[in-house]
PDB file of C-alpha atoms and ligand atoms in Angstrom:
ATOM      1  CA  UNK A 924     195.329  35.689-217.282  1.00 97.00           C
ATOM      2  CA  UNK A 925     191.589  36.109-217.817  1.00 98.00           C
ATOM      3  CA  UNK A 926     189.839  37.568-214.784  1.00 98.00           C
ATOM      4  CA  UNK A 927     186.211  36.822-214.108  1.00 98.00           C
ATOM      5  CA  UNK A 928     183.756  37.994-211.458  1.00 98.00           C
ATOM      6  CA  UNK A 929     180.842  36.152-209.885  1.00 98.00           C
ATOM      7  CA  UNK A 930     177.799  38.246-209.009  1.00 98.00           C
ATOM      8  CA  UNK A 931     175.628  36.325-206.520  1.00 98.00           C
ATOM      9  CA  UNK A 932     177.301  33.650-204.379  1.00 98.00           C
ATOM     10  CA  UNK A 933     174.411  31.215-203.878  1.00 97.00           C
ATOM     11  CA  UNK A 934     174.085  27.618-205.093  1.00 96.00           C
ATOM     12  CA  UNK A 935     175.201  28.314-208.701  1.00 98.00           C
ATOM     13  CA  UNK A 936     177.700  31.109-207.964  1.00 98.00           C
ATOM     14  CA  UNK A 937     179.571  29.114-205.326  1.00 98.00           C
ATOM     15  CA  UNK A 938     179.648  25.971-207.507  1.00 98.00           C
ATOM     16  CA  UNK A 939     181.008  28.095-210.380  1.00 98.00           C
ATOM     17  CA  UNK A 940     183.803  29.259-208.079  1.00 98.00           C
ATOM     18  CA  UNK A 941     184.512  25.592-207.214  1.00 98.00           C
ATOM     19  CA  UNK A 942     185.004  24.700-210.882  1.00 98.00           C
ATOM     20  CA  UNK A 943     187.700  27.355-211.208  1.00 98.00           C
ATOM     21  CA  UNK A 944     189.578  25.901-208.226  1.00 98.00           C
ATOM     22  CA  UNK A 945     189.062  22.154-208.731  1.00 98.00           C
ATOM     23  CA  UNK A 946     189.536  22.181-212.517  1.00 98.00           C
ATOM     24  CA  UNK A 947     191.909  25.164-212.790  1.00 98.00           C
ATOM     25  CA  UNK A 948     194.614  23.286-214.709  1.00 98.00           C
ATOM     26  CA  UNK A 949     192.154  21.658-217.099  1.00 98.00           C
ATOM     27  CA  UNK A 950     190.460  25.012-217.821  1.00 98.00           C
ATOM     28  CA  UNK A 951     193.867  26.612-218.455  1.00 98.00           C
ATOM     29  CA  UNK A 952     194.776  23.848-220.889  1.00 98.00           C
ATOM     30  CA  UNK A 953     191.475  24.123-222.764  1.00 98.00           C
ATOM     31  CA  UNK A 954     191.467  27.932-222.900  1.00 98.00           C
ATOM     32  CA  UNK A 955     195.173  28.535-223.458  1.00 98.00           C
ATOM     33  CA  UNK A 956     195.372  30.908-220.474  1.00 98.00           C
ATOM     34  CA  UNK A 957     194.493  30.859-216.775  1.00 98.00           C
ATOM     35  CA  UNK A 958     190.927  31.800-215.832  1.00 98.00           C
ATOM     36  CA  UNK A 959     190.763  33.286-212.352  1.00 98.00           C
ATOM     37  CA  UNK A 960     187.912  34.549-210.190  1.00 98.00           C
ATOM     38  CA  UNK A 961     189.074  38.033-209.161  1.00 98.00           C
ATOM     39  CA  UNK A 962     185.977  39.296-207.331  1.00 98.00           C
ATOM     40  CA  UNK A 963     182.726  37.886-205.956  1.00 98.00           C
ATOM     41  CA  UNK A 964     179.808  40.184-205.183  1.00 98.00           C
ATOM     42  CA  UNK A 965     177.238  39.270-202.548  1.00 98.00           C
ATOM     43  CA  UNK A 966     175.536  41.233-199.780  1.00 97.00           C
ATOM     44  CA  UNK A 967     175.886  38.298-197.361  1.00 97.00           C
ATOM     45  CA  UNK A 968     178.937  37.468-195.229  1.00 96.00           C
ATOM     46  CA  UNK A 969     180.913  34.304-195.969  1.00 96.00           C
ATOM     47  CA  UNK A 970     183.507  34.581-193.213  1.00 93.00           C
ATOM     48  CA  UNK A 971     184.463  30.889-193.228  1.00 94.00           C
ATOM     49  CA  UNK A 972     184.541  30.422-197.003  1.00 95.00           C
ATOM     50  CA  UNK A 973     187.967  29.887-198.634  1.00 96.00           C
ATOM     51  CA  UNK A 974     187.045  32.609-201.164  1.00 97.00           C
ATOM     52  CA  UNK A 975     186.300  35.206-198.469  1.00 95.00           C
ATOM     53  CA  UNK A 976     189.198  37.400-199.611  1.00 97.00           C
ATOM     54  CA  UNK A 977     187.536  37.851-203.015  1.00 98.00           C
ATOM     55  CA  UNK A 978     184.154  38.916-201.642  1.00 98.00           C
ATOM     56  CA  UNK A 979     182.815  42.443-201.851  1.00 98.00           C
ATOM     57  CA  UNK A 980     179.368  43.868-201.150  1.00 98.00           C
ATOM     58  CA  UNK A 981     179.943  46.648-203.640  1.00 98.00           C
ATOM     59  CA  UNK A 982     178.919  45.795-207.230  1.00 98.00           C
ATOM     60  CA  UNK A 983     180.791  48.880-208.507  1.00 98.00           C
ATOM     61  CA  UNK A 984     184.055  47.163-207.526  1.00 98.00           C
ATOM     62  CA  UNK A 985     183.477  44.832-210.492  1.00 98.00           C
ATOM     63  CA  UNK A 986     182.117  47.384-212.973  1.00 98.00           C
ATOM     64  CA  UNK A 987     185.097  49.669-212.335  1.00 98.00           C
ATOM     65  CA  UNK A 988     187.700  46.900-212.547  1.00 98.00           C
ATOM     66  CA  UNK A 989     189.003  47.076-216.110  1.00 97.00           C
ATOM     67  CA  UNK A 990     190.980  43.846-215.662  1.00 98.00           C
ATOM     68  CA  UNK A 991     187.766  41.797-215.344  1.00 98.00           C
ATOM     69  CA  UNK A 992     186.502  40.732-218.770  1.00 98.00           C
ATOM     70  CA  UNK A 993     183.728  38.231-217.928  1.00 98.00           C
ATOM     71  CA  UNK A 994     181.046  38.388-215.214  1.00 98.00           C
ATOM     72  CA  UNK A 995     178.837  35.487-214.148  1.00 98.00           C
ATOM     73  CA  UNK A 996     175.412  36.757-213.077  1.00 98.00           C
ATOM     74  CA  UNK A 997     173.996  34.168-210.686  1.00 98.00           C
ATOM     75  CA  UNK A 998     171.775  36.404-208.554  1.00 97.00           C
ATOM     76  CA  UNK A 999     168.521  35.212-210.133  1.00 95.00           C
ATOM     77  CA  UNK A1000     165.293  37.236-210.390  1.00 96.00           C
ATOM     78  CA  UNK A1001     164.818  40.484-212.266  1.00 97.00           C
ATOM     79  CA  UNK A1002     166.111  43.110-209.886  1.00 96.00           C
ATOM     80  CA  UNK A1003     168.884  44.039-209.427  1.00 97.00           C
ATOM     81  CA  UNK A1004     170.097  41.448-211.974  1.00 98.00           C
ATOM     82  CA  UNK A1005     168.740  43.485-214.924  1.00 98.00           C
ATOM     83  CA  UNK A1006     170.425  46.764-213.921  1.00 98.00           C
ATOM     84  CA  UNK A1007     173.652  44.956-212.989  1.00 98.00           C
ATOM     85  CA  UNK A1008     173.768  43.079-216.310  1.00 98.00           C
ATOM     86  CA  UNK A1009     173.190  46.283-218.294  1.00 98.00           C
ATOM     87  CA  UNK A1010     175.960  48.074-216.383  1.00 98.00           C
ATOM     88  CA  UNK A1011     178.377  45.175-216.893  1.00 98.00           C
ATOM     89  CA  UNK A1012     177.705  44.923-220.634  1.00 98.00           C
ATOM     90  CA  UNK A1013     177.976  48.690-221.071  1.00 98.00           C
ATOM     91  CA  UNK A1014     181.312  48.672-219.247  1.00 98.00           C
ATOM     92  CA  UNK A1015     182.624  46.242-221.897  1.00 98.00           C
ATOM     93  CA  UNK A1016     182.370  42.983-219.948  1.00 98.00           C
ATOM     94  CA  UNK A1017     180.764  39.841-221.320  1.00 98.00           C
ATOM     95  CA  UNK A1018     178.055  38.379-219.098  1.00 99.00           C
ATOM     96  CA  UNK A1019     177.200  34.720-218.585  1.00 98.00           C
ATOM     97  CA  UNK A1020     174.019  33.832-216.749  1.00 98.00           C
ATOM     98  CA  UNK A1021     171.871  31.031-215.358  1.00 98.00           C
ATOM     99  CA  UNK A1022     169.014  33.504-214.781  1.00 98.00           C
ATOM    100  CA  UNK A1023     166.090  32.240-216.895  1.00 98.00           C
ATOM    101  CA  UNK A1024     163.670  34.841-215.538  1.00 97.00           C
ATOM    102  CA  UNK A1025     165.928  37.644-216.721  1.00 98.00           C
ATOM    103  CA  UNK A1026     166.687  36.041-220.110  1.00 98.00           C
ATOM    104  CA  UNK A1027     163.009  35.254-220.768  1.00 97.00           C
ATOM    105  CA  UNK A1028     161.959  38.797-219.800  1.00 97.00           C
ATOM    106  CA  UNK A1029     164.772  41.072-221.010  1.00 97.00           C
ATOM    107  CA  UNK A1030     166.938  38.763-223.139  1.00 97.00           C
ATOM    108  CA  UNK A1031     166.356  40.636-226.413  1.00 97.00           C
ATOM    109  CA  UNK A1032     167.325  44.008-224.937  1.00 98.00           C
ATOM    110  CA  UNK A1033     170.369  42.574-223.147  1.00 98.00           C
ATOM    111  CA  UNK A1034     171.586  40.724-226.253  1.00 98.00           C
ATOM    112  CA  UNK A1035     171.245  43.984-228.185  1.00 98.00           C
ATOM    113  CA  UNK A1036     173.241  45.939-225.562  1.00 98.00           C
ATOM    114  CA  UNK A1037     175.906  43.195-225.659  1.00 98.00           C
ATOM    115  CA  UNK A1038     176.169  43.359-229.425  1.00 98.00           C
ATOM    116  CA  UNK A1039     176.407  47.182-229.433  1.00 98.00           C
ATOM    117  CA  UNK A1040     179.275  46.942-226.924  1.00 98.00           C
ATOM    118  CA  UNK A1041     181.083  44.124-228.797  1.00 98.00           C
ATOM    119  CA  UNK A1042     180.718  41.702-225.912  1.00 98.00           C
ATOM    120  CA  UNK A1043     178.700  38.511-225.340  1.00 98.00           C
ATOM    121  CA  UNK A1044     175.565  37.730-223.340  1.00 98.00           C
ATOM    122  CA  UNK A1045     175.412  33.929-223.021  1.00 98.00           C
ATOM    123  CA  UNK A1046     172.877  31.794-221.142  1.00 98.00           C
ATOM    124  CA  UNK A1047     173.527  28.077-221.685  1.00 98.00           C
ATOM    125  CA  UNK A1048     172.836  27.468-217.961  1.00 98.00           C
ATOM    126  CA  UNK A1049     169.410  29.116-218.070  1.00 98.00           C
ATOM    127  CA  UNK A1050     167.701  26.014-219.537  1.00 98.00           C
ATOM    128  CA  UNK A1051     168.111  22.375-218.540  1.00 98.00           C
ATOM    129  CA  UNK A1052     170.685  22.901-215.734  1.00 98.00           C
ATOM    130  CA  UNK A1053     173.786  21.031-216.903  1.00 98.00           C
ATOM    131  CA  UNK A1054     172.278  19.679-220.150  1.00 98.00           C
ATOM    132  CA  UNK A1055     173.861  21.203-223.273  1.00 98.00           C
ATOM    133  CA  UNK A1056     170.894  22.616-225.216  1.00 98.00           C
ATOM    134  CA  UNK A1057     171.329  26.284-226.241  1.00 98.00           C
ATOM    135  CA  UNK A1058     174.666  25.732-228.004  1.00 98.00           C
ATOM    136  CA  UNK A1059     173.532  22.476-229.698  1.00 98.00           C
ATOM    137  CA  UNK A1060     170.438  24.298-231.042  1.00 98.00           C
ATOM    138  CA  UNK A1061     172.489  27.304-232.215  1.00 98.00           C
ATOM    139  CA  UNK A1062     175.469  25.384-233.583  1.00 98.00           C
ATOM    140  CA  UNK A1063     175.171  21.629-234.024  1.00 98.00           C
ATOM    141  CA  UNK A1064     171.599  21.775-235.328  1.00 98.00           C
ATOM    142  CA  UNK A1065     171.920  25.186-237.008  1.00 98.00           C
ATOM    143  CA  UNK A1066     170.842  23.959-240.448  1.00 98.00           C
ATOM    144  CA  UNK A1067     167.466  22.710-239.228  1.00 98.00           C
ATOM    145  CA  UNK A1068     164.125  24.374-239.484  1.00 97.00           C
ATOM    146  CA  UNK A1069     162.778  23.516-236.050  1.00 98.00           C
ATOM    147  CA  UNK A1070     159.180  22.396-235.794  1.00 98.00           C
ATOM    148  CA  UNK A1071     158.644  21.336-232.197  1.00 98.00           C
ATOM    149  CA  UNK A1072     160.243  21.272-228.749  1.00 98.00           C
ATOM    150  CA  UNK A1073     158.877  19.151-225.943  1.00 98.00           C
ATOM    151  CA  UNK A1074     160.461  18.971-222.527  1.00 98.00           C
ATOM    152  CA  UNK A1075     160.496  18.331-218.846  1.00 98.00           C
ATOM    153  CA  UNK A1076     162.316  21.507-217.944  1.00 98.00           C
ATOM    154  CA  UNK A1077     161.912  21.884-214.194  1.00 98.00           C
ATOM    155  CA  UNK A1078     163.985  19.730-211.855  1.00 98.00           C
ATOM    156  CA  UNK A1079     162.063  20.620-208.694  1.00 97.00           C
ATOM    157  CA  UNK A1080     158.631  19.531-209.934  1.00 98.00           C
ATOM    158  CA  UNK A1081     160.074  16.376-211.477  1.00 98.00           C
ATOM    159  CA  UNK A1082     161.805  15.617-208.181  1.00 97.00           C
ATOM    160  CA  UNK A1083     158.550  16.163-206.236  1.00 97.00           C
ATOM    161  CA  UNK A1084     156.477  13.988-208.604  1.00 98.00           C
ATOM    162  CA  UNK A1085     159.112  11.223-208.534  1.00 97.00           C
ATOM    163  CA  UNK A1086     159.301  11.221-204.699  1.00 96.00           C
ATOM    164  CA  UNK A1087     155.503  11.127-204.448  1.00 96.00           C
ATOM    165  CA  UNK A1088     155.354   8.178-206.853  1.00 96.00           C
ATOM    166  CA  UNK A1089     158.323   6.148-205.643  1.00 95.00           C
ATOM    167  CA  UNK A1090     158.376   6.848-201.914  1.00 95.00           C
ATOM    168  CA  UNK A1091     154.793   7.939-201.222  1.00 93.00           C
ATOM    169  CA  UNK A1092     156.155  11.310-199.959  1.00 93.00           C
ATOM    170  CA  UNK A1093     153.730  14.151-199.402  1.00 92.00           C
ATOM    171  CA  UNK A1094     153.903  17.123-201.771  1.00 93.00           C
ATOM    172  CA  UNK A1095     155.125  19.380-198.918  1.00 92.00           C
ATOM    173  CA  UNK A1096     157.885  16.979-197.782  1.00 93.00           C
ATOM    174  CA  UNK A1097     159.129  16.418-201.326  1.00 94.00           C
ATOM    175  CA  UNK A1098     159.233  20.189-201.954  1.00 94.00           C
ATOM    176  CA  UNK A1099     161.147  20.753-198.688  1.00 95.00           C
ATOM    177  CA  UNK A1100     163.642  18.105-199.750  1.00 95.00           C
ATOM    178  CA  UNK A1101     164.100  19.797-203.167  1.00 94.00           C
ATOM    179  CA  UNK A1102     164.649  23.130-201.415  1.00 94.00           C
ATOM    180  CA  UNK A1103     167.289  21.604-199.119  1.00 95.00           C
ATOM    181  CA  UNK A1104     169.105  20.167-202.125  1.00 95.00           C
ATOM    182  CA  UNK A1105     169.250  23.630-203.719  1.00 93.00           C
ATOM    183  CA  UNK A1106     166.953  22.797-206.678  1.00 95.00           C
ATOM    184  CA  UNK A1107     163.982  25.060-205.907  1.00 92.00           C
ATOM    185  CA  UNK A1108     163.558  28.741-206.702  1.00 90.00           C
ATOM    186  CA  UNK A1109     163.464  31.268-203.832  1.00 84.00           C
ATOM    187  CA  UNK A1110     159.723  31.464-204.425  1.00 91.00           C
ATOM    188  CA  UNK A1111     158.742  27.814-205.029  1.00 91.00           C
ATOM    189  CA  UNK A1112     155.553  28.946-206.815  1.00 94.00           C
ATOM    190  CA  UNK A1113     157.863  29.631-209.777  1.00 96.00           C
ATOM    191  CA  UNK A1114     158.569  25.890-209.902  1.00 97.00           C
ATOM    192  CA  UNK A1115     155.287  24.294-208.835  1.00 97.00           C
ATOM    193  CA  UNK A1116     152.968  26.635-210.764  1.00 97.00           C
ATOM    194  CA  UNK A1117     154.939  26.148-213.986  1.00 98.00           C
ATOM    195  CA  UNK A1118     156.377  29.660-214.440  1.00 97.00           C
ATOM    196  CA  UNK A1119     159.974  28.376-214.468  1.00 98.00           C
ATOM    197  CA  UNK A1120     159.111  25.868-217.213  1.00 98.00           C
ATOM    198  CA  UNK A1121     157.380  28.656-219.209  1.00 98.00           C
ATOM    199  CA  UNK A1122     160.499  30.838-218.976  1.00 98.00           C
ATOM    200  CA  UNK A1123     162.801  28.025-220.112  1.00 98.00           C
ATOM    201  CA  UNK A1124     160.482  27.105-222.965  1.00 98.00           C
ATOM    202  CA  UNK A1125     160.362  30.748-224.009  1.00 97.00           C
ATOM    203  CA  UNK A1126     164.193  30.835-224.149  1.00 98.00           C
ATOM    204  CA  UNK A1127     164.188  27.644-226.241  1.00 98.00           C
ATOM    205  CA  UNK A1128     161.636  29.243-228.607  1.00 97.00           C
ATOM    206  CA  UNK A1129     163.898  32.274-228.986  1.00 97.00           C
ATOM    207  CA  UNK A1130     166.876  30.036-229.726  1.00 98.00           C
ATOM    208  CA  UNK A1131     165.100  27.603-232.062  1.00 98.00           C
ATOM    209  CA  UNK A1132     162.337  29.676-233.684  1.00 97.00           C
ATOM    210  CA  UNK A1133     163.785  33.186-233.302  1.00 95.00           C
ATOM    211  CA  UNK A1134     160.777  34.238-231.205  1.00 88.00           C
ATOM    212  CA  UNK A1135     161.032  35.027-227.483  1.00 86.00           C
ATOM    213  CA  UNK A1136     157.389  34.212-226.694  1.00 87.00           C
ATOM    214  CA  UNK A1137     155.794  36.200-223.843  1.00 90.00           C
ATOM    215  CA  UNK A1138     154.998  33.668-221.116  1.00 93.00           C
ATOM    216  CA  UNK A1139     151.676  35.398-220.449  1.00 91.00           C
ATOM    217  CA  UNK A1140     150.568  33.948-223.816  1.00 89.00           C
ATOM    218  CA  UNK A1141     151.258  30.362-222.695  1.00 92.00           C
ATOM    219  CA  UNK A1142     148.543  27.944-221.593  1.00 94.00           C
ATOM    220  CA  UNK A1143     149.957  27.213-218.134  1.00 97.00           C
ATOM    221  CA  UNK A1144     149.028  24.818-215.358  1.00 98.00           C
ATOM    222  CA  UNK A1145     151.303  23.751-212.481  1.00 98.00           C
ATOM    223  CA  UNK A1146     151.421  20.635-210.329  1.00 97.00           C
ATOM    224  CA  UNK A1147     149.972  22.012-207.066  1.00 94.00           C
ATOM    225  CA  UNK A1148     146.632  20.315-207.811  1.00 93.00           C
ATOM    226  CA  UNK A1149     148.174  16.851-208.287  1.00 94.00           C
ATOM    227  CA  UNK A1150     147.140  14.504-205.476  1.00 93.00           C
ATOM    228  CA  UNK A1151     148.592  11.232-204.173  1.00 92.00           C
ATOM    229  CA  UNK A1152     145.477   9.593-205.649  1.00 94.00           C
ATOM    230  CA  UNK A1153     146.243  10.979-209.148  1.00 95.00           C
ATOM    231  CA  UNK A1154     149.735   9.525-208.886  1.00 95.00           C
ATOM    232  CA  UNK A1155     148.479   6.116-207.688  1.00 95.00           C
ATOM    233  CA  UNK A1156     145.949   5.956-210.538  1.00 96.00           C
ATOM    234  CA  UNK A1157     148.605   6.815-213.133  1.00 97.00           C
ATOM    235  CA  UNK A1158     150.947   4.213-211.648  1.00 95.00           C
ATOM    236  CA  UNK A1159     148.246   1.525-211.805  1.00 96.00           C
ATOM    237  CA  UNK A1160     147.799   2.345-215.502  1.00 97.00           C
ATOM    238  CA  UNK A1161     151.557   1.931-216.184  1.00 96.00           C
ATOM    239  CA  UNK A1162     152.061   5.700-216.443  1.00 97.00           C
ATOM    240  CA  UNK A1163     153.798   8.581-214.675  1.00 97.00           C
ATOM    241  CA  UNK A1164     152.735  12.199-214.205  1.00 98.00           C
ATOM    242  CA  UNK A1165     155.214  14.830-215.449  1.00 98.00           C
ATOM    243  CA  UNK A1166     155.093  18.591-215.916  1.00 98.00           C
ATOM    244  CA  UNK A1167     155.605  18.976-219.662  1.00 98.00           C
ATOM    245  CA  UNK A1168     156.329  22.059-221.744  1.00 98.00           C
ATOM    246  CA  UNK A1169     155.394  21.990-225.430  1.00 98.00           C
ATOM    247  CA  UNK A1170     156.206  24.518-228.158  1.00 98.00           C
ATOM    248  CA  UNK A1171     155.116  23.972-231.734  1.00 97.00           C
ATOM    249  CA  UNK A1172     155.296  26.015-234.931  1.00 94.00           C
ATOM    250  CA  UNK A1173     151.789  26.232-236.375  1.00 93.00           C
ATOM    251  CA  UNK A1174     151.380  28.345-239.559  1.00 92.00           C
ATOM    252  CA  UNK A1175     154.293  30.585-238.612  1.00 90.00           C
ATOM    253  CA  UNK A1176     153.041  31.057-235.035  1.00 92.00           C
ATOM    254  CA  UNK A1177     154.607  29.413-231.980  1.00 95.00           C
ATOM    255  CA  UNK A1178     152.025  27.751-229.706  1.00 95.00           C
ATOM    256  CA  UNK A1179     153.234  27.034-226.167  1.00 97.00           C
ATOM    257  CA  UNK A1180     151.764  25.150-223.261  1.00 98.00           C
ATOM    258  CA  UNK A1181     152.918  23.907-219.874  1.00 98.00           C
ATOM    259  CA  UNK A1182     150.823  21.362-217.982  1.00 98.00           C
ATOM    260  CA  UNK A1183     151.021  18.086-216.057  1.00 98.00           C
ATOM    261  CA  UNK A1184     150.574  15.107-218.381  1.00 98.00           C
ATOM    262  CA  UNK A1185     150.027  11.387-217.883  1.00 97.00           C
ATOM    263  CA  UNK A1186     152.936   9.749-219.715  1.00 96.00           C
ATOM    264  CA  UNK A1187     153.195   6.024-220.512  1.00 96.00           C
ATOM    265  CA  UNK A1188     156.313   4.376-219.069  1.00 95.00           C
ATOM    266  CA  UNK A1189     158.859   3.522-221.736  1.00 92.00           C
ATOM    267  CA  UNK A1190     158.456   6.721-223.782  1.00 90.00           C
ATOM    268  CA  UNK A1191     161.295   9.288-224.031  1.00 92.00           C
ATOM    269  CA  UNK A1192     159.662  11.735-221.601  1.00 96.00           C
ATOM    270  CA  UNK A1193     159.315   9.064-218.925  1.00 95.00           C
ATOM    271  CA  UNK A1194     163.094   8.525-218.671  1.00 93.00           C
ATOM    272  CA  UNK A1195     163.607  11.738-216.696  1.00 96.00           C
ATOM    273  CA  UNK A1196     163.153  11.009-213.000  1.00 97.00           C
ATOM    274  CA  UNK A1197     164.154  12.985-209.935  1.00 97.00           C
ATOM    275  CA  UNK A1198     165.903  16.252-210.743  1.00 98.00           C
ATOM    276  CA  UNK A1199     166.636  15.188-214.335  1.00 98.00           C
ATOM    277  CA  UNK A1200     165.245  17.049-217.346  1.00 98.00           C
ATOM    278  CA  UNK A1201     164.636  15.799-220.867  1.00 98.00           C
ATOM    279  CA  UNK A1202     164.286  17.894-224.021  1.00 98.00           C
ATOM    280  CA  UNK A1203     163.052  16.505-227.342  1.00 98.00           C
ATOM    281  CA  UNK A1204     163.769  18.643-230.408  1.00 98.00           C
ATOM    282  CA  UNK A1205     162.262  18.102-233.854  1.00 98.00           C
ATOM    283  CA  UNK A1206     163.802  19.612-236.978  1.00 98.00           C
ATOM    284  CA  UNK A1207     163.432  19.087-240.709  1.00 98.00           C
ATOM    285  CA  UNK A1208     166.842  17.405-241.187  1.00 98.00           C
ATOM    286  CA  UNK A1209     167.616  15.876-237.798  1.00 98.00           C
ATOM    287  CA  UNK A1210     164.146  14.378-237.431  1.00 98.00           C
ATOM    288  CA  UNK A1211     164.042  13.980-233.666  1.00 98.00           C
ATOM    289  CA  UNK A1212     166.822  14.227-231.091  1.00 98.00           C
ATOM    290  CA  UNK A1213     166.675  13.980-227.313  1.00 98.00           C
ATOM    291  CA  UNK A1214     168.782  15.717-224.649  1.00 98.00           C
ATOM    292  CA  UNK A1215     168.781  14.318-221.136  1.00 97.00           C
ATOM    293  CA  UNK A1216     170.551  14.987-217.828  1.00 98.00           C
ATOM    294  CA  UNK A1217     170.568  16.882-214.530  1.00 98.00           C
ATOM    295  CA  UNK A1218     168.184  19.850-214.763  1.00 98.00           C
ATOM    296  CA  UNK A1219     169.131  21.652-211.549  1.00 97.00           C
ATOM    297  CA  UNK A1220     171.734  21.676-208.790  1.00 97.00           C
ATOM    298  CA  UNK A1221     174.848  23.744-208.257  1.00 97.00           C
ATOM    299  CA  UNK A1222     177.585  21.637-209.820  1.00 98.00           C
ATOM    300  CA  UNK A1223     175.606  20.589-212.909  1.00 98.00           C
ATOM    301  CA  UNK A1224     174.493  24.170-213.554  1.00 98.00           C
ATOM    302  CA  UNK A1225     178.028  25.470-212.949  1.00 98.00           C
ATOM    303  CA  UNK A1226     179.188  23.075-215.671  1.00 98.00           C
ATOM    304  CA  UNK A1227     176.904  24.905-218.137  1.00 98.00           C
ATOM    305  CA  UNK A1228     177.912  28.344-216.813  1.00 98.00           C
ATOM    306  CA  UNK A1229     181.567  27.506-217.353  1.00 98.00           C
ATOM    307  CA  UNK A1230     180.919  26.285-220.902  1.00 98.00           C
ATOM    308  CA  UNK A1231     179.970  29.891-221.720  1.00 98.00           C
ATOM    309  CA  UNK A1232     182.872  31.354-219.728  1.00 98.00           C
ATOM    310  CA  UNK A1233     185.291  29.046-221.542  1.00 98.00           C
ATOM    311  CA  UNK A1234     183.809  29.917-224.958  1.00 98.00           C
ATOM    312  CA  UNK A1235     184.313  33.647-224.300  1.00 98.00           C
ATOM    313  CA  UNK A1236     187.773  33.098-222.762  1.00 98.00           C
ATOM    314  CA  UNK A1237     188.880  31.117-225.833  1.00 98.00           C
ATOM    315  CA  UNK A1238     187.696  33.899-228.090  1.00 98.00           C
ATOM    316  CA  UNK A1239     189.635  36.482-226.022  1.00 98.00           C
ATOM    317  CA  UNK A1240     192.776  34.322-226.381  1.00 97.00           C
ATOM    318  CA  UNK A1241     192.331  33.859-230.144  1.00 96.00           C
ATOM    319  CA  UNK A1242     191.767  37.621-230.687  1.00 93.00           C
ATOM    320  CA  UNK A1243     194.948  38.338-228.747  1.00 89.00           C
ATOM    321  CA  UNK A1244     196.837  36.007-231.093  1.00 82.00           C
ATOM    322  CA  UNK A1245     195.302  37.463-234.263  1.00 81.00           C
TER     323      UNK A1245
HETATM  324  N1  LIG B1480     164.296  25.680-209.879  1.00 92.49           N
HETATM  325  C1  LIG B1480     164.877  25.257-211.107  1.00 92.49           C
HETATM  326  C2  LIG B1480     164.487  23.821-211.356  1.00 92.49           C
HETATM  327  C3  LIG B1480     166.364  25.419-211.016  1.00 92.49           C
HETATM  328  O1  LIG B1480     164.077  23.153-210.399  1.00 92.49           O
HETATM  329  O2  LIG B1480     164.564  23.348-212.482  1.00 92.49           O
HETATM  330  C4  LIG B1480     167.102  25.152-212.304  1.00 92.49           C
HETATM  331  O3  LIG B1480     166.730  26.062-213.307  1.00 92.49           O
END
């Protein structure tokens, strides 16, 4: 049996738990062993939750449990996620995360700690929600010299802009709706002012170009200044407004920007509506390829989290057999 722990039992953490219950048999078949959640850490009470027997408020219960080999960090934010991740890696546990702020800020240091402790630090779920993008860049497209990445990388802002265009919703109502659906960050400024897109683009730059670009160096503009009138004008011109992140290699330097753009309907960026994200990757052999799907939400993001858990679990099983 492979024991895992979930640190942070919010939208992503609880959906990750659900995968291990609903798809337990399928996971076992694909891994070659059972994967079981042994402990869940959260400071809140979940008295009516079926997993209540696994909950602890004490993070040390996981660090000190030598039978747990993989931890899912789904707390979000920098603190205490950074300290917790370091402690987990140093205690010999692999860590899987959906925390883009932490990966974009401390990813290099955490990957280094993981490598020195012979464990993994994986973050497929940190970009694009459920869309496979980190592993395809690292593995399927590994031969390519990447030249450009363009994407709609934030589900909340795309959801807001879509609701404003299609239903005439106000900005505030559309944001409230996104928050109720579990798409938005705790501080929605991270979504609407473009910081979340910057962080995800920075992680993509690290993966594709080998450079984790400091988001302070990005040209950044959010969508808080977009009015109903802007949306109506774009619509009349056969266009949509989207928050777009762009990263391009220019003379060995990566140039990054995040800003709302007026996009003609029919183009690849215009296909992503609602919470969906789209990521266009250009490389010297593939030419151009597009990734598309749900960019936020518990179950879609848990799908990406579990892809990392399953990769590590398979490697544990194959090392045991070796
Ligand atoms: N707030 C983020 C978004 C969550 O809306 O895209 C997924 O990273």
